[in-house]
PDB file of C-alpha atoms in Angstrom:
ATOM      1  CA  MET A 299      -0.547  23.470   7.248  1.00 49.00           C
ATOM      2  CA  ASP A 300       1.341  20.361   8.279  1.00 68.00           C
ATOM      3  CA  ASP A 301       2.991  18.744   5.189  1.00 90.00           C
ATOM      4  CA  ASN A 302       2.538  15.221   6.524  1.00 93.00           C
ATOM      5  CA  LEU A 303      -0.897  13.874   5.881  1.00 96.00           C
ATOM      6  CA  ILE A 304      -0.337  10.523   7.753  1.00 97.00           C
ATOM      7  CA  ILE A 305       2.064   9.931  10.641  1.00 97.00           C
ATOM      8  CA  LEU A 306       2.584   6.423  12.081  1.00 97.00           C
ATOM      9  CA  LYS A 307       4.261   6.171  15.455  1.00 97.00           C
ATOM     10  CA  ASN A 308       5.651   2.669  16.661  1.00 96.00           C
ATOM     11  CA  LEU A 309       2.668   1.038  14.902  1.00 97.00           C
ATOM     12  CA  LYS A 310       2.055  -2.706  15.503  1.00 96.00           C
ATOM     13  CA  LYS A 311      -0.303  -5.271  14.504  1.00 96.00           C
ATOM     14  CA  TYR A 312      -0.033  -8.849  16.020  1.00 94.00           C
ATOM     15  CA  PHE A 313      -2.202 -11.750  15.259  1.00 91.00           C
ATOM     16  CA  PHE A 314      -2.564 -14.511  17.701  1.00 86.00           C
ATOM     17  CA  THR A 315      -3.097 -18.098  16.378  1.00 80.00           C
ATOM     18  CA  ARG A 316      -3.399 -21.318  18.192  1.00 73.00           C
ATOM     19  CA  LYS A 317      -0.814 -23.797  17.672  1.00 69.00           C
ATOM     20  CA  GLY A 318      -2.967 -26.570  17.266  1.00 65.00           C
ATOM     21  CA  PHE A 319      -6.829 -27.361  17.444  1.00 65.00           C
ATOM     22  CA  PHE A 320      -6.650 -28.639  20.962  1.00 64.00           C
ATOM     23  CA  SER A 321      -3.577 -26.544  22.131  1.00 64.00           C
ATOM     24  CA  LEU A 322      -4.069 -23.634  24.522  1.00 66.00           C
ATOM     25  CA  LYS A 323      -0.853 -22.175  23.495  1.00 71.00           C
ATOM     26  CA  GLU A 324      -0.801 -19.237  20.809  1.00 78.00           C
ATOM     27  CA  ASP A 325       1.607 -18.177  18.367  1.00 83.00           C
ATOM     28  CA  THR A 326       2.231 -14.376  17.566  1.00 88.00           C
ATOM     29  CA  VAL A 327       2.325 -13.164  13.925  1.00 90.00           C
ATOM     30  CA  LYS A 328       4.034  -9.904  13.917  1.00 91.00           C
ATOM     31  CA  ALA A 329       2.540  -8.484  10.791  1.00 93.00           C
ATOM     32  CA  VAL A 330       3.398  -5.023  11.530  1.00 95.00           C
ATOM     33  CA  ASP A 331       6.139  -4.383  14.022  1.00 93.00           C
ATOM     34  CA  GLY A 332       6.856  -0.867  15.137  1.00 94.00           C
ATOM     35  CA  VAL A 333       6.514   1.184  11.902  1.00 96.00           C
ATOM     36  CA  ASN A 334       7.528   4.861  12.206  1.00 96.00           C
ATOM     37  CA  ILE A 335       6.745   6.518   8.824  1.00 95.00           C
ATOM     38  CA  THR A 336       4.975   9.794   7.464  1.00 96.00           C
ATOM     39  CA  ILE A 337       3.144  10.259   4.136  1.00 97.00           C
ATOM     40  CA  ARG A 338       3.306  13.716   2.955  1.00 96.00           C
ATOM     41  CA  ARG A 339       0.358  15.584   1.267  1.00 96.00           C
ATOM     42  CA  GLY A 340       0.348  15.214  -2.496  1.00 95.00           C
ATOM     43  CA  GLU A 341       2.946  12.636  -2.765  1.00 97.00           C
ATOM     44  CA  THR A 342       3.099   8.912  -3.818  1.00 97.00           C
ATOM     45  CA  LEU A 343       4.848   6.780  -1.079  1.00 97.00           C
ATOM     46  CA  GLY A 344       5.625   3.377  -2.610  1.00 97.00           C
ATOM     47  CA  LEU A 345       5.557   0.345  -0.333  1.00 97.00           C
ATOM     48  CA  VAL A 346       7.346  -2.630  -1.456  1.00 95.00           C
ATOM     49  CA  GLY A 347       8.502  -6.068  -0.126  1.00 91.00           C
ATOM     50  CA  GLU A 348       7.873  -9.657  -0.455  1.00 88.00           C
ATOM     51  CA  SER A 349       4.491 -11.290  -0.127  1.00 87.00           C
ATOM     52  CA  GLY A 350       3.528 -11.757   3.580  1.00 86.00           C
ATOM     53  CA  CYS A 351       5.913  -8.844   4.827  1.00 90.00           C
ATOM     54  CA  GLY A 352       2.952  -6.857   6.279  1.00 92.00           C
ATOM     55  CA  LYS A 353       2.305  -4.233   3.455  1.00 94.00           C
ATOM     56  CA  SER A 354      -1.448  -4.614   2.918  1.00 94.00           C
ATOM     57  CA  THR A 355      -1.892  -4.951   6.674  1.00 95.00           C
ATOM     58  CA  MET A 356      -0.218  -1.613   7.229  1.00 96.00           C
ATOM     59  CA  GLY A 357      -2.692   0.029   4.554  1.00 95.00           C
ATOM     60  CA  ARG A 358      -5.612  -1.420   6.120  1.00 95.00           C
ATOM     61  CA  LEU A 359      -4.367  -0.194   9.693  1.00 96.00           C
ATOM     62  CA  ILE A 360      -4.204   3.453   8.019  1.00 96.00           C
ATOM     63  CA  LEU A 361      -7.711   3.138   7.057  1.00 94.00           C
ATOM     64  CA  LYS A 362      -8.813   1.551  10.389  1.00 92.00           C
ATOM     65  CA  LEU A 363     -10.060  -1.640   8.674  1.00 92.00           C
ATOM     66  CA  GLU A 364      -7.757  -3.440  11.248  1.00 92.00           C
ATOM     67  CA  GLU A 365      -7.356  -2.159  14.657  1.00 93.00           C
ATOM     68  CA  PRO A 366      -3.665  -1.696  15.799  1.00 95.00           C
ATOM     69  CA  THR A 367      -2.149  -3.676  18.585  1.00 95.00           C
ATOM     70  CA  GLU A 368      -0.075  -0.796  19.691  1.00 95.00           C
ATOM     71  CA  GLY A 369       1.004   2.549  18.355  1.00 96.00           C
ATOM     72  CA  ASN A 370      -0.422   5.812  17.067  1.00 96.00           C
ATOM     73  CA  ILE A 371      -1.930   6.847  13.672  1.00 96.00           C
ATOM     74  CA  TYR A 372      -2.212  10.565  12.919  1.00 96.00           C
ATOM     75  CA  PHE A 373      -4.374  11.878  10.028  1.00 95.00           C
ATOM     76  CA  GLU A 374      -4.200  15.710   9.284  1.00 93.00           C
ATOM     77  CA  GLY A 375      -2.538  16.122  12.742  1.00 91.00           C
ATOM     78  CA  GLU A 376      -5.454  14.392  14.506  1.00 91.00           C
ATOM     79  CA  GLU A 377      -4.640  11.175  16.467  1.00 94.00           C
ATOM     80  CA  ILE A 378      -7.200   8.614  15.083  1.00 93.00           C
ATOM     81  CA  THR A 379      -6.289   5.306  16.612  1.00 91.00           C
ATOM     82  CA  ALA A 380      -9.057   5.296  19.068  1.00 86.00           C
ATOM     83  CA  CYS A 381     -11.632   6.841  16.654  1.00 86.00           C
ATOM     84  CA  ASN A 382     -14.812   4.918  16.071  1.00 83.00           C
ATOM     85  CA  GLY A 383     -18.500   5.473  15.415  1.00 80.00           C
ATOM     86  CA  GLU A 384     -19.477   8.612  13.697  1.00 84.00           C
ATOM     87  CA  ARG A 385     -16.153  10.334  14.088  1.00 86.00           C
ATOM     88  CA  MET A 386     -14.578   7.481  11.978  1.00 87.00           C
ATOM     89  CA  ARG A 387     -17.254   7.439   9.509  1.00 87.00           C
ATOM     90  CA  LYS A 388     -16.513  11.111   8.712  1.00 88.00           C
ATOM     91  CA  LEU A 389     -12.985  10.468   8.471  1.00 90.00           C
ATOM     92  CA  ARG A 390     -13.580   7.636   5.911  1.00 88.00           C
ATOM     93  CA  ARG A 391     -14.756  10.120   3.428  1.00 92.00           C
ATOM     94  CA  LYS A 392     -11.077  11.475   3.155  1.00 95.00           C
ATOM     95  CA  MET A 393      -9.566   7.928   2.886  1.00 95.00           C
ATOM     96  CA  GLN A 394     -10.421   5.394   0.314  1.00 95.00           C
ATOM     97  CA  ILE A 395      -8.874   2.062  -1.079  1.00 95.00           C
ATOM     98  CA  ILE A 396      -8.183   0.675  -4.531  1.00 95.00           C
ATOM     99  CA  PHE A 397      -8.148  -3.120  -4.257  1.00 92.00           C
ATOM    100  CA  GLN A 398      -5.842  -5.605  -5.937  1.00 89.00           C
ATOM    101  CA  ASP A 399      -8.547  -7.840  -7.509  1.00 88.00           C
ATOM    102  CA  PRO A 400     -10.816  -5.526  -9.829  1.00 85.00           C
ATOM    103  CA  TYR A 401     -13.353  -8.304 -10.016  1.00 86.00           C
ATOM    104  CA  SER A 402     -13.962  -9.764  -6.388  1.00 90.00           C
ATOM    105  CA  SER A 403     -13.757  -6.209  -5.075  1.00 91.00           C
ATOM    106  CA  LEU A 404     -17.111  -5.480  -7.024  1.00 94.00           C
ATOM    107  CA  ASN A 405     -20.575  -6.867  -6.132  1.00 94.00           C
ATOM    108  CA  PRO A 406     -21.516  -8.862  -9.239  1.00 94.00           C
ATOM    109  CA  ARG A 407     -25.408  -8.339  -8.436  1.00 95.00           C
ATOM    110  CA  LYS A 408     -25.016  -4.572  -8.579  1.00 96.00           C
ATOM    111  CA  THR A 409     -24.753  -2.195 -11.757  1.00 96.00           C
ATOM    112  CA  VAL A 410     -21.833   0.249 -12.151  1.00 96.00           C
ATOM    113  CA  ARG A 411     -24.159   2.952 -11.070  1.00 96.00           C
ATOM    114  CA  LYS A 412     -24.973   1.157  -7.673  1.00 96.00           C
ATOM    115  CA  ILE A 413     -21.283   0.315  -7.024  1.00 96.00           C
ATOM    116  CA  VAL A 414     -19.969   3.773  -7.779  1.00 96.00           C
ATOM    117  CA  GLU A 415     -22.838   5.727  -5.947  1.00 95.00           C
ATOM    118  CA  GLU A 416     -22.714   3.414  -3.089  1.00 95.00           C
ATOM    119  CA  PRO A 417     -20.105   5.637  -0.813  1.00 94.00           C
ATOM    120  CA  LEU A 418     -22.589   8.640  -1.526  1.00 95.00           C
ATOM    121  CA  VAL A 419     -25.674   6.868  -0.402  1.00 94.00           C
ATOM    122  CA  ILE A 420     -23.786   5.723   2.812  1.00 92.00           C
ATOM    123  CA  HIS A 421     -22.629   9.109   3.531  1.00 92.00           C
ATOM    124  CA  ASN A 422     -25.941  10.753   2.433  1.00 92.00           C
ATOM    125  CA  VAL A 423     -24.476  12.811  -0.205  1.00 91.00           C
ATOM    126  CA  GLY A 424     -27.017  14.254  -2.687  1.00 88.00           C
ATOM    127  CA  ASP A 425     -30.312  12.891  -4.034  1.00 91.00           C
ATOM    128  CA  GLY A 426     -30.802  10.216  -6.747  1.00 89.00           C
ATOM    129  CA  LYS A 427     -30.502  12.664  -9.668  1.00 92.00           C
ATOM    130  CA  GLU A 428     -27.369  14.160  -8.267  1.00 94.00           C
ATOM    131  CA  ARG A 429     -25.775  10.854  -7.660  1.00 94.00           C
ATOM    132  CA  LYS A 430     -26.593   9.599 -11.161  1.00 93.00           C
ATOM    133  CA  LYS A 431     -24.999  12.745 -12.567  1.00 94.00           C
ATOM    134  CA  ARG A 432     -21.915  12.324 -10.198  1.00 95.00           C
ATOM    135  CA  VAL A 433     -21.565   8.737 -11.260  1.00 96.00           C
ATOM    136  CA  SER A 434     -21.566   9.737 -14.961  1.00 95.00           C
ATOM    137  CA  GLU A 435     -18.978  12.367 -14.474  1.00 95.00           C
ATOM    138  CA  LEU A 436     -16.744   9.808 -12.658  1.00 96.00           C
ATOM    139  CA  LEU A 437     -17.039   7.273 -15.475  1.00 96.00           C
ATOM    140  CA  GLU A 438     -15.879   9.969 -17.925  1.00 96.00           C
ATOM    141  CA  VAL A 439     -13.090  10.861 -15.542  1.00 96.00           C
ATOM    142  CA  VAL A 440     -11.718   7.276 -15.309  1.00 96.00           C
ATOM    143  CA  GLY A 441     -12.061   6.707 -19.179  1.00 95.00           C
ATOM    144  CA  LEU A 442     -15.429   4.883 -19.360  1.00 95.00           C
ATOM    145  CA  ARG A 443     -18.567   5.794 -21.413  1.00 93.00           C
ATOM    146  CA  PRO A 444     -21.386   7.324 -19.300  1.00 90.00           C
ATOM    147  CA  GLU A 445     -23.622   4.674 -21.237  1.00 91.00           C
ATOM    148  CA  TYR A 446     -22.190   1.835 -19.378  1.00 94.00           C
ATOM    149  CA  ILE A 447     -23.690   3.116 -16.032  1.00 95.00           C
ATOM    150  CA  ASP A 448     -26.378   0.119 -16.158  1.00 95.00           C
ATOM    151  CA  ARG A 449     -24.075  -2.707 -16.905  1.00 96.00           C
ATOM    152  CA  TYR A 450     -22.756  -5.120 -14.591  1.00 96.00           C
ATOM    153  CA  PRO A 451     -19.176  -6.031 -13.653  1.00 95.00           C
ATOM    154  CA  HIS A 452     -18.956  -9.247 -15.657  1.00 94.00           C
ATOM    155  CA  GLU A 453     -19.617  -7.287 -18.793  1.00 95.00           C
ATOM    156  CA  PHE A 454     -16.133  -5.504 -18.510  1.00 95.00           C
ATOM    157  CA  SER A 455     -12.627  -6.535 -19.081  1.00 92.00           C
ATOM    158  CA  GLY A 456     -10.011  -6.317 -16.088  1.00 91.00           C
ATOM    159  CA  GLY A 457      -8.762  -3.169 -16.821  1.00 93.00           C
ATOM    160  CA  GLN A 458     -12.289  -1.590 -17.323  1.00 95.00           C
ATOM    161  CA  ARG A 459     -13.190  -3.235 -13.813  1.00 95.00           C
ATOM    162  CA  GLN A 460     -10.164  -1.493 -12.057  1.00 95.00           C
ATOM    163  CA  ARG A 461     -11.384   1.798 -13.630  1.00 96.00           C
ATOM    164  CA  ILE A 462     -14.743   1.278 -12.054  1.00 96.00           C
ATOM    165  CA  GLY A 463     -13.018   0.657  -8.528  1.00 96.00           C
ATOM    166  CA  ILE A 464     -11.100   3.734  -9.104  1.00 97.00           C
ATOM    167  CA  ALA A 465     -14.271   5.706  -9.721  1.00 97.00           C
ATOM    168  CA  ARG A 466     -15.708   4.496  -6.580  1.00 96.00           C
ATOM    169  CA  ALA A 467     -12.647   5.291  -4.689  1.00 96.00           C
ATOM    170  CA  LEU A 468     -12.923   9.091  -6.049  1.00 96.00           C
ATOM    171  CA  SER A 469     -16.683   9.432  -5.445  1.00 95.00           C
ATOM    172  CA  LEU A 470     -16.434  11.182  -2.083  1.00 95.00           C
ATOM    173  CA  ASN A 471     -13.289  13.383  -3.154  1.00 95.00           C
ATOM    174  CA  PRO A 472     -10.818  11.846  -0.660  1.00 96.00           C
ATOM    175  CA  GLU A 473      -7.452  13.148   0.255  1.00 96.00           C
ATOM    176  CA  LEU A 474      -5.792   9.894   0.610  1.00 97.00           C
ATOM    177  CA  ILE A 475      -5.931   6.650  -1.553  1.00 97.00           C
ATOM    178  CA  ILE A 476      -4.374   3.307  -0.526  1.00 97.00           C
ATOM    179  CA  ALA A 477      -3.633   1.660  -3.734  1.00 96.00           C
ATOM    180  CA  ASP A 478      -3.275  -1.998  -2.772  1.00 94.00           C
ATOM    181  CA  GLU A 479      -1.370  -3.605  -5.676  1.00 92.00           C
ATOM    182  CA  PRO A 480      -3.822  -2.074  -8.224  1.00 92.00           C
ATOM    183  CA  VAL A 481      -2.169  -3.348 -11.406  1.00 90.00           C
ATOM    184  CA  SER A 482      -0.687  -6.760 -10.265  1.00 87.00           C
ATOM    185  CA  ALA A 483      -3.871  -8.601 -11.491  1.00 81.00           C
ATOM    186  CA  LEU A 484      -3.949  -6.883 -14.800  1.00 86.00           C
ATOM    187  CA  ASP A 485      -2.363  -7.650 -18.105  1.00 86.00           C
ATOM    188  CA  VAL A 486       0.917  -6.179 -18.788  1.00 84.00           C
ATOM    189  CA  SER A 487      -0.737  -3.995 -21.744  1.00 84.00           C
ATOM    190  CA  ILE A 488      -3.203  -2.688 -19.591  1.00 90.00           C
ATOM    191  CA  ARG A 489      -0.953  -1.850 -16.321  1.00 90.00           C
ATOM    192  CA  ALA A 490       0.737   1.271 -18.045  1.00 90.00           C
ATOM    193  CA  GLN A 491      -2.829   2.749 -18.786  1.00 93.00           C
ATOM    194  CA  ILE A 492      -3.919   2.399 -15.193  1.00 93.00           C
ATOM    195  CA  ILE A 493      -0.696   3.634 -13.741  1.00 94.00           C
ATOM    196  CA  ASN A 494      -0.851   6.709 -16.111  1.00 94.00           C
ATOM    197  CA  LEU A 495      -4.702   7.277 -15.136  1.00 95.00           C
ATOM    198  CA  LEU A 496      -3.682   7.222 -11.264  1.00 95.00           C
ATOM    199  CA  GLN A 497      -1.063   9.792 -12.049  1.00 95.00           C
ATOM    200  CA  GLU A 498      -3.398  11.998 -13.994  1.00 95.00           C
ATOM    201  CA  LEU A 499      -6.042  11.854 -11.134  1.00 96.00           C
ATOM    202  CA  GLN A 500      -3.386  12.624  -8.502  1.00 96.00           C
ATOM    203  CA  GLU A 501      -2.436  15.861 -10.459  1.00 95.00           C
ATOM    204  CA  ALA A 502      -6.160  16.866 -11.025  1.00 94.00           C
ATOM    205  CA  PHE A 503      -7.556  16.050  -7.719  1.00 94.00           C
ATOM    206  CA  ASN A 504      -4.391  16.740  -5.460  1.00 94.00           C
ATOM    207  CA  LEU A 505      -4.500  13.101  -4.130  1.00 97.00           C
ATOM    208  CA  THR A 506      -2.040  11.505  -1.891  1.00 97.00           C
ATOM    209  CA  TYR A 507      -1.352   7.681  -2.498  1.00 97.00           C
ATOM    210  CA  LEU A 508       0.167   4.929  -0.636  1.00 97.00           C
ATOM    211  CA  PHE A 509       1.081   2.769  -3.405  1.00 97.00           C
ATOM    212  CA  ILE A 510       1.585  -0.842  -2.197  1.00 96.00           C
ATOM    213  CA  THR A 511       3.215  -3.306  -4.599  1.00 92.00           C
ATOM    214  CA  HIS A 512       5.996  -6.000  -4.842  1.00 86.00           C
ATOM    215  CA  ASP A 513       7.343  -4.644  -8.351  1.00 82.00           C
ATOM    216  CA  LEU A 514      10.100  -2.302  -8.009  1.00 84.00           C
ATOM    217  CA  SER A 515      10.036  -1.446 -11.674  1.00 81.00           C
ATOM    218  CA  VAL A 516       6.592   0.080 -11.244  1.00 86.00           C
ATOM    219  CA  VAL A 517       7.252   1.661  -7.905  1.00 88.00           C
ATOM    220  CA  GLU A 518      10.272   3.636  -9.181  1.00 86.00           C
ATOM    221  CA  TYR A 519       7.968   5.053 -11.951  1.00 88.00           C
ATOM    222  CA  VAL A 520       5.016   6.134  -9.886  1.00 93.00           C
ATOM    223  CA  SER A 521       6.719   6.809  -6.464  1.00 95.00           C
ATOM    224  CA  ASP A 522       8.049  10.084  -4.925  1.00 96.00           C
ATOM    225  CA  ARG A 523       9.691   7.994  -2.145  1.00 97.00           C
ATOM    226  CA  VAL A 524       9.909   4.313  -1.579  1.00 97.00           C
ATOM    227  CA  ALA A 525       9.840   2.295   1.687  1.00 97.00           C
ATOM    228  CA  VAL A 526      11.206  -1.226   1.580  1.00 96.00           C
ATOM    229  CA  MET A 527       9.305  -3.634   4.222  1.00 96.00           C
ATOM    230  CA  TYR A 528      10.790  -6.935   5.547  1.00 94.00           C
ATOM    231  CA  LEU A 529       8.982  -9.102   8.113  1.00 92.00           C
ATOM    232  CA  GLY A 530       6.720  -6.182   9.391  1.00 93.00           C
ATOM    233  CA  ARG A 531       9.421  -3.397   9.707  1.00 95.00           C
ATOM    234  CA  ILE A 532      10.667  -0.714   7.303  1.00 97.00           C
ATOM    235  CA  VAL A 533      14.317  -1.519   6.460  1.00 96.00           C
ATOM    236  CA  GLU A 534      15.130   1.452   3.999  1.00 97.00           C
ATOM    237  CA  LEU A 535      13.357   4.664   2.947  1.00 97.00           C
ATOM    238  CA  ALA A 536      14.368   7.239   0.379  1.00 96.00           C
ATOM    239  CA  ASP A 537      13.679   9.234  -2.785  1.00 96.00           C
ATOM    240  CA  SER A 538      12.589   6.640  -5.195  1.00 94.00           C
ATOM    241  CA  HIS A 539      15.398   7.358  -7.841  1.00 93.00           C
ATOM    242  CA  ILE A 540      18.031   7.386  -5.108  1.00 94.00           C
ATOM    243  CA  LEU A 541      16.745   4.137  -3.676  1.00 94.00           C
ATOM    244  CA  CYS A 542      16.717   2.384  -6.905  1.00 90.00           C
ATOM    245  CA  ASN A 543      20.078   3.728  -8.143  1.00 90.00           C
ATOM    246  CA  ASN A 544      22.052   3.687  -4.737  1.00 92.00           C
ATOM    247  CA  PRO A 545      20.382   1.129  -2.297  1.00 93.00           C
ATOM    248  CA  LYS A 546      21.949   0.682   1.234  1.00 94.00           C
ATOM    249  CA  HIS A 547      20.305  -2.249   2.542  1.00 95.00           C
ATOM    250  CA  PRO A 548      21.357  -5.733   1.296  1.00 93.00           C
ATOM    251  CA  TYR A 549      17.487  -6.843   0.957  1.00 94.00           C
ATOM    252  CA  THR A 550      16.984  -3.706  -1.307  1.00 94.00           C
ATOM    253  CA  GLU A 551      19.823  -4.609  -3.406  1.00 92.00           C
ATOM    254  CA  ALA A 552      18.581  -8.173  -3.700  1.00 90.00           C
ATOM    255  CA  LEU A 553      15.026  -6.926  -4.839  1.00 90.00           C
ATOM    256  CA  LEU A 554      16.404  -4.623  -7.332  1.00 89.00           C
ATOM    257  CA  SER A 555      18.602  -7.187  -8.747  1.00 86.00           C
ATOM    258  CA  ALA A 556      15.573  -9.297  -9.775  1.00 81.00           C
ATOM    259  CA  VAL A 557      13.968  -6.437 -11.796  1.00 80.00           C
ATOM    260  CA  PRO A 558      14.385  -7.362 -15.521  1.00 75.00           C
ATOM    261  CA  VAL A 559      16.715  -5.288 -17.794  1.00 73.00           C
ATOM    262  CA  PHE A 560      15.214  -4.863 -21.317  1.00 69.00           C
ATOM    263  CA  ASN A 561      18.451  -3.871 -22.772  1.00 67.00           C
ATOM    264  CA  PRO A 562      20.303  -7.169 -23.911  1.00 68.00           C
ATOM    265  CA  ALA A 563      23.609  -5.275 -23.977  1.00 70.00           C
ATOM    266  CA  LEU A 564      23.605  -4.668 -20.300  1.00 69.00           C
ATOM    267  CA  LYS A 565      24.213  -7.469 -18.232  1.00 70.00           C
ATOM    268  CA  LYS A 566      23.064  -7.528 -14.529  1.00 70.00           C
ATOM    269  CA  LYS A 567      24.330  -9.627 -11.567  1.00 76.00           C
ATOM    270  CA  ARG A 568      21.457 -11.254 -10.029  1.00 78.00           C
ATOM    271  CA  ILE A 569      21.797 -11.526  -6.075  1.00 80.00           C
ATOM    272  CA  ILE A 570      20.200 -14.841  -4.893  1.00 77.00           C
ATOM    273  CA  LEU A 571      19.117 -14.826  -1.242  1.00 81.00           C
ATOM    274  CA  GLU A 572      19.849 -17.784   0.936  1.00 76.00           C
ATOM    275  CA  GLY A 573      17.123 -19.763   2.229  1.00 72.00           C
ATOM    276  CA  ASP A 574      13.334 -19.082   2.618  1.00 74.00           C
ATOM    277  CA  PRO A 575      12.111 -16.024   4.488  1.00 77.00           C
ATOM    278  CA  PRO A 576      11.734 -16.746   8.346  1.00 83.00           C
ATOM    279  CA  SER A 577       8.388 -17.595   9.780  1.00 80.00           C
ATOM    280  CA  PRO A 578       6.601 -14.392  11.023  1.00 78.00           C
ATOM    281  CA  THR A 579       5.736 -16.475  14.152  1.00 80.00           C
ATOM    282  CA  ASN A 580       9.382 -17.366  14.733  1.00 83.00           C
ATOM    283  CA  GLN A 581      11.330 -14.094  13.888  1.00 86.00           C
ATOM    284  CA  PRO A 582      15.192 -14.412  14.059  1.00 88.00           C
ATOM    285  CA  SER A 583      17.082 -12.409  16.931  1.00 90.00           C
ATOM    286  CA  GLY A 584      18.775  -9.154  15.989  1.00 92.00           C
ATOM    287  CA  CYS A 585      18.345  -7.957  12.438  1.00 93.00           C
ATOM    288  CA  HIS A 586      15.649 -10.151  11.034  1.00 92.00           C
ATOM    289  CA  PHE A 587      17.274 -10.272   7.550  1.00 93.00           C
ATOM    290  CA  HIS A 588      20.599 -11.727   8.875  1.00 91.00           C
ATOM    291  CA  THR A 589      19.728 -15.269   8.195  1.00 90.00           C
ATOM    292  CA  ARG A 590      19.797 -14.478   4.449  1.00 90.00           C
ATOM    293  CA  CYS A 591      22.322 -11.678   4.206  1.00 90.00           C
ATOM    294  CA  ILE A 592      25.833 -12.162   2.640  1.00 87.00           C
ATOM    295  CA  PHE A 593      27.109  -9.419   4.422  1.00 89.00           C
ATOM    296  CA  ARG A 594      26.244 -10.530   7.960  1.00 89.00           C
ATOM    297  CA  MET A 595      28.343  -9.690  10.960  1.00 91.00           C
ATOM    298  CA  GLU A 596      28.461 -10.999  14.622  1.00 92.00           C
ATOM    299  CA  ILE A 597      26.353  -7.897  15.826  1.00 94.00           C
ATOM    300  CA  CYS A 598      23.502  -8.710  13.253  1.00 93.00           C
ATOM    301  CA  ASP A 599      22.381 -11.744  15.082  1.00 90.00           C
ATOM    302  CA  LYS A 600      22.386 -10.065  18.506  1.00 92.00           C
ATOM    303  CA  GLU A 601      21.016  -6.547  18.013  1.00 94.00           C
ATOM    304  CA  TYR A 602      18.350  -5.160  15.619  1.00 94.00           C
ATOM    305  CA  PRO A 603      20.029  -2.142  13.932  1.00 94.00           C
ATOM    306  CA  PRO A 604      18.481   1.380  14.596  1.00 94.00           C
ATOM    307  CA  PHE A 605      16.764   3.193  11.580  1.00 94.00           C
ATOM    308  CA  ARG A 606      19.197   5.754  10.962  1.00 93.00           C
ATOM    309  CA  GLU A 607      19.765   8.684   8.382  1.00 93.00           C
ATOM    310  CA  VAL A 608      22.795   7.624   6.178  1.00 93.00           C
ATOM    311  CA  ALA A 609      22.250  10.536   3.722  1.00 92.00           C
ATOM    312  CA  THR A 610      19.829  13.259   3.325  1.00 92.00           C
ATOM    313  CA  GLU A 611      16.534  11.980   3.707  1.00 93.00           C
ATOM    314  CA  HIS A 612      17.885   8.622   3.065  1.00 96.00           C
ATOM    315  CA  PHE A 613      17.046   6.121   6.182  1.00 96.00           C
ATOM    316  CA  VAL A 614      18.234   2.546   6.463  1.00 96.00           C
ATOM    317  CA  ALA A 615      18.147  -0.154   9.369  1.00 95.00           C
ATOM    318  CA  CYS A 616      21.543  -1.880   8.765  1.00 95.00           C
ATOM    319  CA  HIS A 617      24.757  -2.365  10.954  1.00 93.00           C
ATOM    320  CA  LEU A 618      26.836  -2.234   7.571  1.00 88.00           C
ATOM    321  CA  GLU A 619      28.553   1.269   6.997  1.00 75.00           C
ATOM    322  CA  ARG A 620      28.269   2.036   3.331  1.00 66.00           C
TER     323      ARG A 620
END
């Protein structure tokens, strides 16, 4: 069996917007711009980057919630880019998502039972009695009492609501879960509980995660490998500990320098990036990061660097030899 559950080849997603209300000219937003990456069975691949870099769009493309502009998506060796209808419906049983905001992702007019059993109803799994039993089991699995089954979302805390969202994602026994910033909307004290729960569930059910976040301190803890995204492209990919301790791309270094250090005896040099991120509708020539990079060279504004292996399973898109 192939170790790669997901393979993305030259995946692109462009959005087209008019420059003005009366204008016929269009701007092109390159949300995902030629991504080539794999997600291995049973691993957690962390995906990090600034807001607006295309992380969530990439997750939605994998689930076919967005249609790609170009490129290929392979799931379990099958090309699913053109899948739709009944075939895509069957594939969705194997791929689920945990949303960022645990409140807005739950229907306030439905009870916990209706919310968690909805995927079972859509896919015609079991009868009413079997579904209720399954919901009760899932609530226990995610650390909620079965008697909460008839309560509504507003009766729960943020952490409890995210547990309900996790239970819903697990209802169909998926193989892949896209966790789209699942702890960023939660209190700091609750984040560790949800992260530990996700890790326990991964071990218990052999789940594969794409963990999308902007918090490198979290991603190092939960991920096996980490991919760093900038303006729609992957600029670095490596084992999480290697990437966090020996980054090769200047952008990764800058992100890591912003992670707080909790030991007051340790002093850390903060790398302040110059300027603002370029507009996704008007990307710089050459390396997209060169306008903010302290190591930029003449070649950087002319040629986009190849995504190359600089050490064992450590890939980087940078002209700088280090």
